[in-house]
Amino acid sequence: MEADLTTIALDAMGGDVGPEVVVPAAISVIEKHAGVRLILVGEESTLRATLKSHGHTPGNRLEVHHASQVVEMTELPSHALRNKKDSSMRVAINLVKEGTAQACVSAGNTGALMATARFVLKTLPGIDRPAICTSLPTTTGHTHVLDLGANVDSSAEHMFEFAVMGSVLTSAVDDIARPTVGLLNIGEEEIKGNERVKEAARLLAESGLNYIGFVEGDGIYTGAADVVICDGFVGNVMLKTSEGVAKMIVHYMRQEFRRNPITLLAGAFALPVLRAFRRRVDPRSYNGASLLGLQGIVIKSHGSADSFSFANAIREAVVEVKQNVPERISAQLEDMLVEGRTN
C-alpha cells in the first residue's frame, strides 16, 4: 500500500445491482481524487468486462481482486459467515484486516456485513456492540444518528457507547470540537421515556460529552443536536419511516403538477426551486453509513444505491480514514476511563 494513497476495498458484487453501480462509481472517484486507490473485489472476469465497457482497464489506482462467491441480499448472516468465506464482502473486509486496504465499502446484505466485519475485525476495546451511524439532512445542516439497526435491543450502557462513537465521528468529519448529543425520546421532559432511556440519560449526563438532554423525533430534522442517539430498533423504524415520507411527498408533488395544463405550467416555473430543494435533501448525497466500534473502517452503502450515491459512500470512507476515526474512538474511551478512575 503506497503511503501517499488512501486505499479502499470495494465489495463490487454487493447490493441490488453490483458491478454496474460500483465500477462507474469507482471510476468517478479516482478521476476526481488523485490521492485515492480503489480495489474492486469480486468475480474477476465480470469486473474486467465491466471496466472495459466503461472504457477502463485495471491499473495502479483501480485494481481488481478476485473473489469467487457473492453474499445474496436475502441470505442469513450466519449462513454467509459460515459458508461464504471467499465472498466479495468477506475478502474486502479481509483486505482491511491484513492492512492492504484502510477501509471497506459494501452495498450488500446489512446483517451479513455487520456479522462478518465484527467477526473479522473485532470490536474496539471498551465497545460491546458496534452501531450503524449515518448523516441526515436538517434545517440547519445535518446530524448524525445512531444506532440505525445493528442492535435491536440496546441497553443503557450500549446507548452510552453509541454516544461516544457518534460524538467522535461528528467531531472528526464535521470539525466540531464538542458536538452536542441528544437522546431520542417521546418527550423532552425528564419524566418521559422507559427505564433504559432514563438510565442512558443519567450515564450521558455524568459523562464528559456535550449532552443536551432528550430530543423528540421532529428534533432530528430541525437540528436539535449534532448527534442523536437511539436504540437500533427505534432508529431503523425512524429511518425507514422518513424514507417513506420523502417518497410520498415526491409522489404527490409529481401528481399535483401533472394534474392539468395549468399546474404543469406552474411546475415548469417552479422547476429551479424544486431542483434546489432536491439537492438539499437528496438521500443519495447522504449515502454511506458507518459501522462504528470496529477495529477498522467499514461503510455500508444503501443496497439500491446508484453510482452517484455509491461514490459518496466511498468518499465517506476516505474521510474516516484520513481522520483516523477508530483510533479517535479508542482514545476518547480511554480518556473517559482514566477520568472515571480519578473521580
Coordinates of N, CA and C in Angstrom, one line a residue, residues 77-293:
P77 N -27.3 -13.9 7.8 CA -25.9 -13.6 8.2 C -25.1 -14.8 8.7
S78 N -25.7 -15.7 9.4 CA -25.0 -16.9 9.9 C -24.5 -17.8 8.8
H79 N -25.4 -17.9 7.8 CA -25.0 -18.7 6.6 C -23.9 -18.1 5.8
A80 N -23.9 -16.8 5.7 CA -22.9 -16.1 4.9 C -21.5 -16.2 5.7
L81 N -21.6 -16.1 7.0 CA -20.4 -16.1 7.8 C -19.7 -17.5 7.8
R82 N -20.6 -18.6 7.8 CA -20.0 -19.9 7.7 C -19.6 -20.4 6.4
N83 N -20.4 -20.1 5.3 CA -20.3 -20.7 4.0 C -19.8 -19.8 2.9
K84 N -19.6 -18.5 3.2 CA -19.1 -17.6 2.1 C -17.8 -16.9 2.5
K85 N -16.8 -17.8 2.8 CA -15.5 -17.3 3.2 C -14.7 -16.6 2.0
D86 N -15.1 -16.9 0.8 CA -14.5 -16.3 -0.3 C -15.4 -15.4 -1.1
S87 N -16.4 -14.8 -0.3 CA -17.3 -13.8 -0.9 C -16.6 -12.5 -1.1
S88 N -17.1 -11.7 -2.0 CA -16.6 -10.4 -2.3 C -16.6 -9.5 -1.0
M89 N -17.7 -9.7 -0.2 CA -17.8 -9.0 1.1 C -16.7 -9.4 2.1
R90 N -16.6 -10.7 2.2 CA -15.6 -11.2 3.2 C -14.2 -10.9 2.8
V91 N -13.8 -11.0 1.5 CA -12.5 -10.7 1.0 C -12.2 -9.3 1.2
A92 N -13.1 -8.4 0.9 CA -12.9 -6.9 1.0 C -12.6 -6.6 2.5
I93 N -13.3 -7.2 3.4 CA -13.1 -6.9 4.8 C -11.7 -7.5 5.2
N94 N -11.4 -8.7 4.7 CA -10.1 -9.3 5.0 C -8.9 -8.4 4.6
L95 N -9.1 -7.7 3.5 CA -8.1 -6.8 3.0 C -7.8 -5.6 4.0
V96 N -8.9 -5.2 4.7 CA -8.7 -4.2 5.8 C -8.0 -4.8 6.9
K97 N -8.4 -6.1 7.3 CA -7.7 -6.8 8.4 C -6.2 -6.9 8.1
E98 N -5.9 -7.3 6.9 CA -4.5 -7.5 6.5 C -3.7 -6.2 6.4
G99 N -4.3 -5.1 6.3 CA -3.6 -3.8 6.1 C -3.4 -3.5 4.6
T100 N -3.9 -4.3 3.7 CA -3.8 -4.0 2.3 C -4.7 -2.8 1.9
A101 N -5.9 -2.7 2.6 CA -6.8 -1.6 2.4 C -7.0 -0.9 3.8
Q102 N -7.4 0.3 3.8 CA -7.6 1.1 5.0 C -9.1 1.1 5.4
A103 N -10.0 0.8 4.5 CA -11.4 0.8 4.7 C -12.1 -0.1 3.7
C104 N -13.3 -0.5 4.0 CA -14.1 -1.3 3.1 C -15.5 -0.6 2.9
V105 N -16.0 -0.7 1.6 CA -17.4 -0.2 1.3 C -18.2 -1.3 0.7
S106 N -19.4 -1.5 1.2 CA -20.2 -2.5 0.6 C -21.7 -2.1 0.6
A107 N -22.4 -2.4 -0.5 CA -23.8 -2.2 -0.5 C -24.6 -3.4 -0.3
G108 N -23.9 -4.5 0.2 CA -24.5 -5.8 0.4 C -25.4 -5.9 1.6
N109 N -25.8 -7.1 1.9 CA -26.7 -7.5 3.0 C -26.1 -6.9 4.3
T110 N -27.0 -6.1 4.9 CA -26.5 -5.4 6.1 C -26.2 -6.3 7.3
G111 N -27.0 -7.3 7.5 CA -26.8 -8.2 8.6 C -25.5 -9.0 8.4
A112 N -25.3 -9.5 7.2 CA -24.1 -10.2 6.9 C -22.9 -9.4 7.0
L113 N -23.0 -8.1 6.5 CA -21.8 -7.2 6.6 C -21.4 -6.9 8.0
M114 N -22.4 -6.7 8.9 CA -22.1 -6.4 10.3 C -21.5 -7.7 11.0
A115 N -22.1 -8.8 10.7 CA -21.6 -10.1 11.3 C -20.2 -10.4 10.9
T116 N -20.0 -10.3 9.6 CA -18.7 -10.6 9.0 C -17.6 -9.6 9.5
A117 N -18.0 -8.3 9.5 CA -17.0 -7.3 9.9 C -16.7 -7.4 11.4
R118 N -17.7 -7.7 12.2 CA -17.4 -7.9 13.6 C -16.5 -9.2 13.9
F119 N -16.8 -10.2 13.1 CA -16.0 -11.5 13.3 C -14.6 -11.3 12.8
V120 N -14.4 -10.6 11.7 CA -13.0 -10.5 11.1 C -12.2 -9.4 11.8
L121 N -12.8 -8.2 12.0 CA -12.1 -7.0 12.5 C -12.1 -6.9 14.1
K122 N -13.1 -7.5 14.7 CA -13.3 -7.4 16.1 C -13.7 -6.0 16.5
T123 N -14.3 -5.9 17.7 CA -14.7 -4.6 18.2 C -13.5 -3.9 18.9
L124 N -13.6 -2.6 19.0 CA -12.6 -1.8 19.8 C -12.6 -2.1 21.3
P125 N -11.5 -2.1 22.0 CA -11.6 -2.3 23.4 C -12.5 -1.3 24.1
G126 N -13.4 -1.8 24.9 CA -14.4 -0.9 25.6 C -15.7 -0.8 24.9
I127 N -15.8 -1.4 23.6 CA -17.0 -1.4 22.9 C -17.6 -2.8 22.9
D128 N -18.8 -2.9 23.4 CA -19.5 -4.2 23.4 C -20.2 -4.5 22.1
R129 N -20.9 -3.5 21.5 CA -21.6 -3.7 20.3 C -21.4 -2.5 19.3
P130 N -21.0 -2.9 18.1 CA -20.9 -1.8 17.0 C -22.3 -1.2 16.7
A131 N -22.3 -0.1 16.1 CA -23.6 0.6 15.7 C -23.5 1.1 14.3
I132 N -24.6 1.3 13.7 CA -24.7 1.9 12.4 C -25.1 3.3 12.5
C133 N -24.3 4.2 11.9 CA -24.5 5.6 12.0 C -24.5 6.3 10.6
T134 N -25.4 7.2 10.4 CA -25.4 7.9 9.2 C -25.8 9.4 9.4
S135 N -25.5 10.2 8.4 CA -25.8 11.6 8.4 C -27.2 11.8 7.8
L136 N -28.0 12.7 8.4 CA -29.3 13.0 7.9 C -29.4 14.5 7.7
P137 N -30.1 15.0 6.7 CA -30.3 16.5 6.5 C -31.2 17.1 7.5
T138 N -30.9 18.3 7.9 CA -31.7 19.1 8.9 C -31.9 20.5 8.3
T139 N -32.7 21.3 9.0 CA -32.9 22.7 8.6 C -31.7 23.5 8.9
T140 N -30.7 23.0 9.7 CA -29.5 23.8 10.0 C -28.3 23.2 9.3
G141 N -28.4 22.1 8.6 CA -27.3 21.4 8.0 C -27.5 19.9 8.0
H142 N -26.9 19.2 8.9 CA -27.1 17.8 9.0 C -26.8 17.3 10.5
T143 N -27.2 16.1 10.8 CA -27.0 15.5 12.1 C -26.6 14.0 11.9
H144 N -25.9 13.5 12.8 CA -25.5 12.0 12.8 C -26.4 11.3 13.8
V145 N -27.0 10.2 13.3 CA -27.9 9.4 14.1 C -27.5 8.0 14.2
L146 N -27.5 7.4 15.4 CA -27.2 6.0 15.6 C -27.8 5.5 16.9
D147 N -28.2 4.3 17.0 CA -27.9 3.2 16.1 C -29.1 3.0 15.1
L148 N -28.9 2.6 13.9 CA -29.9 2.5 12.9 C -30.3 1.1 12.5
G149 N -30.0 0.2 13.4 CA -30.4 -1.2 13.2 C -29.5 -2.3 13.5
A150 N -28.3 -2.0 13.9 CA -27.3 -3.1 14.2 C -27.7 -3.8 15.5
N151 N -28.4 -3.1 16.4 CA -28.8 -3.7 17.7 C -30.2 -3.4 18.0
V152 N -31.1 -4.4 18.0 CA -32.5 -4.1 18.2 C -32.9 -4.2 19.6
D153 N -32.0 -4.4 20.6 CA -32.4 -4.4 22.0 C -31.2 -3.9 22.8
S154 N -31.0 -2.6 22.7 CA -29.8 -2.0 23.3 C -30.0 -1.6 24.8
S155 N -29.0 -1.8 25.6 CA -29.1 -1.4 27.0 C -28.7 0.1 27.1
A156 N -28.8 0.6 28.3 CA -28.4 2.0 28.6 C -26.9 2.1 28.3
E157 N -26.1 1.1 28.7 CA -24.7 1.2 28.5 C -24.3 1.2 27.0
H158 N -25.1 0.4 26.3 CA -24.8 0.4 24.8 C -25.1 1.8 24.2
M159 N -26.2 2.4 24.6 CA -26.5 3.7 24.1 C -25.5 4.8 24.5
F160 N -24.9 4.6 25.7 CA -23.8 5.4 26.1 C -22.6 5.2 25.1
E161 N -22.3 4.0 24.8 CA -21.2 3.7 23.8 C -21.5 4.3 22.5
F162 N -22.8 4.3 22.0 CA -23.2 4.9 20.8 C -22.9 6.4 20.8
A163 N -23.1 7.0 22.0 CA -22.9 8.4 22.1 C -21.5 8.8 22.0
V164 N -20.6 8.0 22.6 CA -19.2 8.3 22.5 C -18.7 8.2 21.0
M165 N -19.1 7.1 20.4 CA -18.7 6.8 19.0 C -19.3 7.9 18.0
G166 N -20.6 8.3 18.2 CA -21.2 9.3 17.3 C -20.6 10.6 17.5
S167 N -20.2 11.0 18.8 CA -19.6 12.3 19.1 C -18.2 12.4 18.4
V168 N -17.4 11.3 18.5 CA -16.1 11.3 17.9 C -16.2 11.4 16.4
L169 N -17.1 10.6 15.8 CA -17.2 10.7 14.3 C -17.6 12.1 13.9
T170 N -18.6 12.7 14.6 CA -19.1 14.0 14.2 C -18.0 15.0 14.4
S171 N -17.2 14.9 15.4 CA -16.1 15.8 15.7 C -15.1 15.7 14.6
A172 N -14.8 14.5 14.1 CA -13.8 14.2 13.1 C -14.2 14.7 11.7
V173 N -15.4 14.3 11.3 CA -15.8 14.6 9.9 C -16.4 16.0 9.7
D174 N -16.9 16.6 10.8 CA -17.5 17.9 10.7 C -16.7 19.0 11.4
D175 N -15.5 18.6 12.0 CA -14.6 19.6 12.6 C -15.4 20.4 13.7
I176 N -16.1 19.7 14.5 CA -16.8 20.3 15.7 C -16.1 19.9 16.9
A177 N -15.6 20.8 17.7 CA -14.8 20.4 18.9 C -15.6 19.6 19.9
R178 N -16.8 20.1 20.2 CA -17.6 19.3 21.2 C -19.0 19.3 20.7
P179 N -19.3 18.3 19.8 CA -20.7 18.1 19.3 C -21.7 17.9 20.3
T180 N -22.9 18.5 20.1 CA -24.0 18.3 21.1 C -24.6 17.0 20.8
V181 N -25.0 16.3 21.9 CA -25.5 14.9 21.9 C -26.9 14.9 22.5
G182 N -27.9 14.4 21.8 CA -29.2 14.3 22.3 C -29.7 12.9 22.3
L183 N -30.6 12.5 23.2 CA -31.1 11.2 23.3 C -32.5 11.1 22.8
L184 N -32.8 10.4 21.8 CA -34.2 10.3 21.2 C -35.2 9.7 22.2
N185 N -36.3 10.5 22.4 CA -37.3 10.1 23.4 C -38.7 10.6 23.0
I186 N -39.7 10.1 23.7 CA -41.0 10.5 23.4 C -41.4 11.9 23.9
G187 N -40.5 12.5 24.6 CA -40.7 13.9 25.1 C -39.4 14.4 25.6
E188 N -39.4 15.7 25.8 CA -38.1 16.4 26.3 C -38.1 16.4 27.9
E189 N -39.2 16.1 28.5 CA -39.2 16.2 30.0 C -38.5 15.0 30.6
E190 N -37.8 15.2 31.7 CA -37.0 14.1 32.4 C -37.9 12.9 32.8
I191 N -39.2 13.1 33.0 CA -40.0 12.0 33.5 C -40.5 11.1 32.3
K192 N -40.2 11.5 31.1 CA -40.7 10.8 29.9 C -39.7 9.7 29.6
G193 N -40.2 8.6 28.9 CA -39.4 7.5 28.4 C -39.4 6.3 29.3
N194 N -38.8 5.2 28.7 CA -38.7 4.0 29.5 C -37.5 4.0 30.4
E195 N -37.3 2.9 31.2 CA -36.2 2.9 32.2 C -34.9 2.9 31.5
R196 N -34.7 2.2 30.4 CA -33.4 2.2 29.7 C -33.0 3.5 29.2
V197 N -34.0 4.3 28.6 CA -33.7 5.6 28.2 C -33.3 6.5 29.3
K198 N -34.0 6.4 30.4 CA -33.7 7.3 31.6 C -32.3 6.9 32.2
E199 N -32.0 5.7 32.2 CA -30.7 5.3 32.7 C -29.6 5.7 31.7
A200 N -29.8 5.6 30.4 CA -28.9 6.1 29.4 C -28.7 7.6 29.6
A201 N -29.7 8.4 29.9 CA -29.7 9.8 30.1 C -28.8 10.1 31.3
R202 N -28.9 9.3 32.4 CA -28.1 9.5 33.6 C -26.6 9.3 33.3
L203 N -26.3 8.3 32.5 CA -24.9 8.0 32.1 C -24.3 9.1 31.3
L204 N -25.1 9.6 30.4 CA -24.7 10.7 29.5 C -24.5 12.0 30.2
A205 N -25.4 12.3 31.2 CA -25.3 13.5 32.0 C -24.0 13.5 32.8
E206 N -23.6 12.3 33.3 CA -22.4 12.2 34.1 C -21.1 12.1 33.3
S207 N -21.2 12.0 32.0 CA -20.0 11.8 31.2 C -19.4 13.2 30.8
G208 N -18.3 13.2 30.1 CA -17.7 14.4 29.6 C -18.2 14.9 28.3
L209 N -19.2 14.1 27.8 CA -19.8 14.5 26.5 C -20.7 15.7 26.6
N210 N -20.9 16.4 25.5 CA -21.7 17.6 25.5 C -23.2 17.2 25.3
Y211 N -23.7 16.6 26.4 CA -25.1 16.1 26.4 C -26.1 17.2 26.7
I212 N -27.1 17.3 25.8 CA -28.1 18.4 26.0 C -29.5 17.9 26.4
G213 N -29.6 16.6 26.6 CA -30.9 16.1 27.0 C -31.7 15.3 26.0
F214 N -33.0 15.1 26.2 CA -33.8 14.4 25.3 C -34.2 15.2 24.1
V215 N -34.3 14.5 23.0 CA -34.7 15.1 21.7 C -35.9 14.3 21.2
E216 N -37.0 15.0 20.7 CA -38.1 14.3 20.1 C -37.9 14.0 18.7
G217 N -38.7 13.2 18.1 CA -38.5 12.8 16.7 C -38.3 14.0 15.7
D218 N -39.1 15.0 15.9 CA -39.0 16.1 14.9 C -37.7 16.9 15.1
G219 N -37.1 16.8 16.3 CA -35.9 17.4 16.6 C -34.7 16.9 15.7
I220 N -34.8 15.7 15.2 CA -33.8 15.2 14.4 C -33.6 16.1 13.1
Y221 N -34.7 16.5 12.5 CA -34.7 17.2 11.3 C -34.7 18.7 11.5
T222 N -34.8 19.2 12.7 CA -34.7 20.6 13.0 C -33.3 21.0 13.5
G223 N -32.5 19.9 13.6 CA -31.1 20.1 14.0 C -30.9 20.4 15.5
A224 N -31.7 19.7 16.3 CA -31.7 20.0 17.8 C -30.4 19.5 18.4
A225 N -29.7 18.6 17.7 CA -28.4 18.1 18.2 C -27.5 17.7 17.1
D226 N -26.2 17.8 17.3 CA -25.3 17.3 16.3 C -25.3 15.8 16.1
V227 N -25.6 15.1 17.3 CA -25.6 13.7 17.3 C -26.9 13.3 18.0
V228 N -27.6 12.3 17.5 CA -28.9 11.8 18.1 C -28.7 10.3 18.3
I229 N -28.9 9.9 19.6 CA -28.7 8.5 20.0 C -30.0 7.8 20.2
C230 N -30.1 6.6 19.8 CA -31.3 5.8 20.0 C -31.0 4.3 19.9
D231 N -32.0 3.5 20.4 CA -31.9 2.0 20.2 C -32.0 1.7 18.7
G232 N -31.3 0.6 18.3 CA -31.3 0.2 16.9 C -32.7 -0.1 16.3
F233 N -33.6 -0.6 17.1 CA -34.9 -0.9 16.7 C -35.7 0.4 16.3
V234 N -35.6 1.3 17.3 CA -36.2 2.6 17.1 C -35.6 3.4 15.9
G235 N -34.3 3.4 15.9 CA -33.6 4.1 14.8 C -33.9 3.6 13.4
N236 N -34.0 2.3 13.3 CA -34.3 1.7 12.0 C -35.7 2.1 11.5
V237 N -36.7 2.0 12.5 CA -38.1 2.3 12.2 C -38.1 3.8 11.8
M238 N -37.4 4.7 12.5 CA -37.4 6.1 12.2 C -36.9 6.4 10.8
L239 N -35.7 5.7 10.5 CA -35.1 5.9 9.2 C -36.0 5.5 8.1
K240 N -36.6 4.3 8.2 CA -37.4 3.8 7.1 C -38.7 4.6 7.0
T241 N -39.3 5.1 8.1 CA -40.4 5.9 8.1 C -40.1 7.2 7.3
S242 N -38.9 7.8 7.6 CA -38.5 9.1 7.0 C -38.4 8.9 5.5
E243 N -37.8 7.7 5.1 CA -37.6 7.5 3.7 C -39.0 7.3 3.0
G244 N -40.0 6.7 3.7 CA -41.3 6.6 3.1 C -42.0 7.9 3.0
V245 N -41.9 8.8 4.0 CA -42.5 10.1 3.9 C -41.9 10.9 2.7
A246 N -40.6 10.8 2.6 CA -39.9 11.5 1.4 C -40.5 11.0 0.1
K247 N -40.6 9.7 0.0 CA -41.2 9.2 -1.3 C -42.6 9.6 -1.5
M248 N -43.4 9.7 -0.4 CA -44.8 10.1 -0.6 C -44.9 11.6 -1.0
I249 N -44.0 12.4 -0.4 CA -44.0 13.8 -0.8 C -43.7 14.0 -2.3
V250 N -42.7 13.3 -2.8 CA -42.3 13.3 -4.2 C -43.4 12.9 -5.0
H251 N -44.1 11.8 -4.6 CA -45.2 11.2 -5.4 C -46.3 12.2 -5.6
Y252 N -46.7 12.8 -4.5 CA -47.9 13.8 -4.5 C -47.5 15.0 -5.3
M253 N -46.3 15.5 -5.1 CA -45.9 16.7 -5.8 C -45.9 16.5 -7.3
R254 N -45.4 15.3 -7.8 CA -45.5 15.0 -9.2 C -46.9 14.9 -9.7
Q255 N -47.8 14.2 -8.8 CA -49.2 14.0 -9.2 C -49.9 15.4 -9.3
E256 N -49.6 16.3 -8.4 CA -50.3 17.6 -8.5 C -49.8 18.4 -9.6
F257 N -48.5 18.4 -9.9 CA -48.0 19.2 -11.0 C -48.5 18.7 -12.4
R258 N -48.9 17.4 -12.5 CA -49.3 16.8 -13.7 C -50.9 16.8 -13.8
R259 N -51.5 17.4 -12.9 CA -53.0 17.3 -12.8 C -53.7 17.9 -14.0
N260 N -53.2 19.1 -14.5 CA -53.8 19.7 -15.6 C -52.8 20.7 -16.2
P261 N -53.1 21.3 -17.4 CA -52.1 22.1 -18.1 C -51.6 23.3 -17.2
I262 N -52.5 23.9 -16.4 CA -52.1 25.0 -15.6 C -51.1 24.6 -14.5
T263 N -51.3 23.5 -13.8 CA -50.4 23.0 -12.8 C -49.1 22.5 -13.4
L264 N -49.2 22.0 -14.7 CA -48.0 21.6 -15.4 C -47.1 22.8 -15.7
L265 N -47.8 23.9 -16.1 CA -47.1 25.2 -16.4 C -46.4 25.7 -15.1
A266 N -47.2 25.7 -14.0 CA -46.7 26.1 -12.7 C -45.5 25.3 -12.3
G267 N -45.5 24.0 -12.6 CA -44.4 23.1 -12.3 C -43.1 23.5 -13.1
A268 N -43.3 24.0 -14.3 CA -42.2 24.4 -15.1 C -41.5 25.6 -14.5
F269 N -42.4 26.6 -14.0 CA -41.8 27.8 -13.4 C -41.1 27.5 -12.1
A270 N -41.7 26.4 -11.4 CA -41.1 26.1 -10.1 C -39.9 25.1 -10.2
L271 N -39.6 24.7 -11.4 CA -38.5 23.7 -11.6 C -37.2 24.1 -10.9
P272 N -36.7 25.3 -11.1 CA -35.4 25.6 -10.4 C -35.5 25.5 -8.9
V273 N -36.6 25.9 -8.3 CA -36.8 25.7 -6.8 C -36.8 24.3 -6.4
L274 N -37.6 23.5 -7.2 CA -37.7 22.0 -6.9 C -36.3 21.3 -7.0
R275 N -35.5 21.7 -8.0 CA -34.2 21.1 -8.2 C -33.3 21.5 -7.0
A276 N -33.4 22.7 -6.6 CA -32.6 23.2 -5.4 C -33.0 22.4 -4.2
F277 N -34.3 22.2 -4.0 CA -34.8 21.5 -2.9 C -34.3 20.1 -2.9
R278 N -34.4 19.4 -4.1 CA -33.9 18.1 -4.2 C -32.4 17.9 -3.8
R279 N -31.6 18.9 -4.3 CA -30.2 18.8 -4.0 C -29.9 18.9 -2.5
R280 N -30.8 19.6 -1.8 CA -30.5 19.8 -0.3 C -31.0 18.6 0.5
V281 N -32.0 17.9 0.0 CA -32.5 16.7 0.8 C -32.2 15.4 0.1
D282 N -31.5 15.4 -1.0 CA -31.3 14.1 -1.8 C -30.6 13.1 -1.0
P283 N -31.3 12.0 -0.7 CA -30.7 10.9 0.2 C -29.4 10.4 -0.4
R284 N -29.2 10.5 -1.7 CA -28.0 10.0 -2.4 C -26.8 10.7 -1.9
S285 N -27.0 12.0 -1.5 CA -25.9 12.8 -1.1 C -25.5 12.4 0.4
Y286 N -26.3 11.7 1.1 CA -26.1 11.3 2.4 C -25.8 9.8 2.5
N287 N -25.6 9.1 1.4 CA -25.3 7.7 1.4 C -24.0 7.4 2.1
G288 N -23.9 6.3 2.8 CA -22.7 5.9 3.4 C -22.8 5.8 4.9
A289 N -23.3 4.7 5.5 CA -23.5 4.6 6.9 C -22.2 3.9 7.5
S290 N -21.8 4.5 8.6 CA -20.5 3.9 9.3 C -20.9 2.8 10.2
L291 N -20.1 1.7 10.2 CA -20.3 0.7 11.2 C -19.2 1.0 12.3
L292 N -19.7 1.8 13.2 CA -18.8 2.3 14.3 C -18.5 1.2 15.4
G293 N -17.3 1.3 15.9 CA -17.0 0.4 17.0 C -16.1 -0.8 16.6

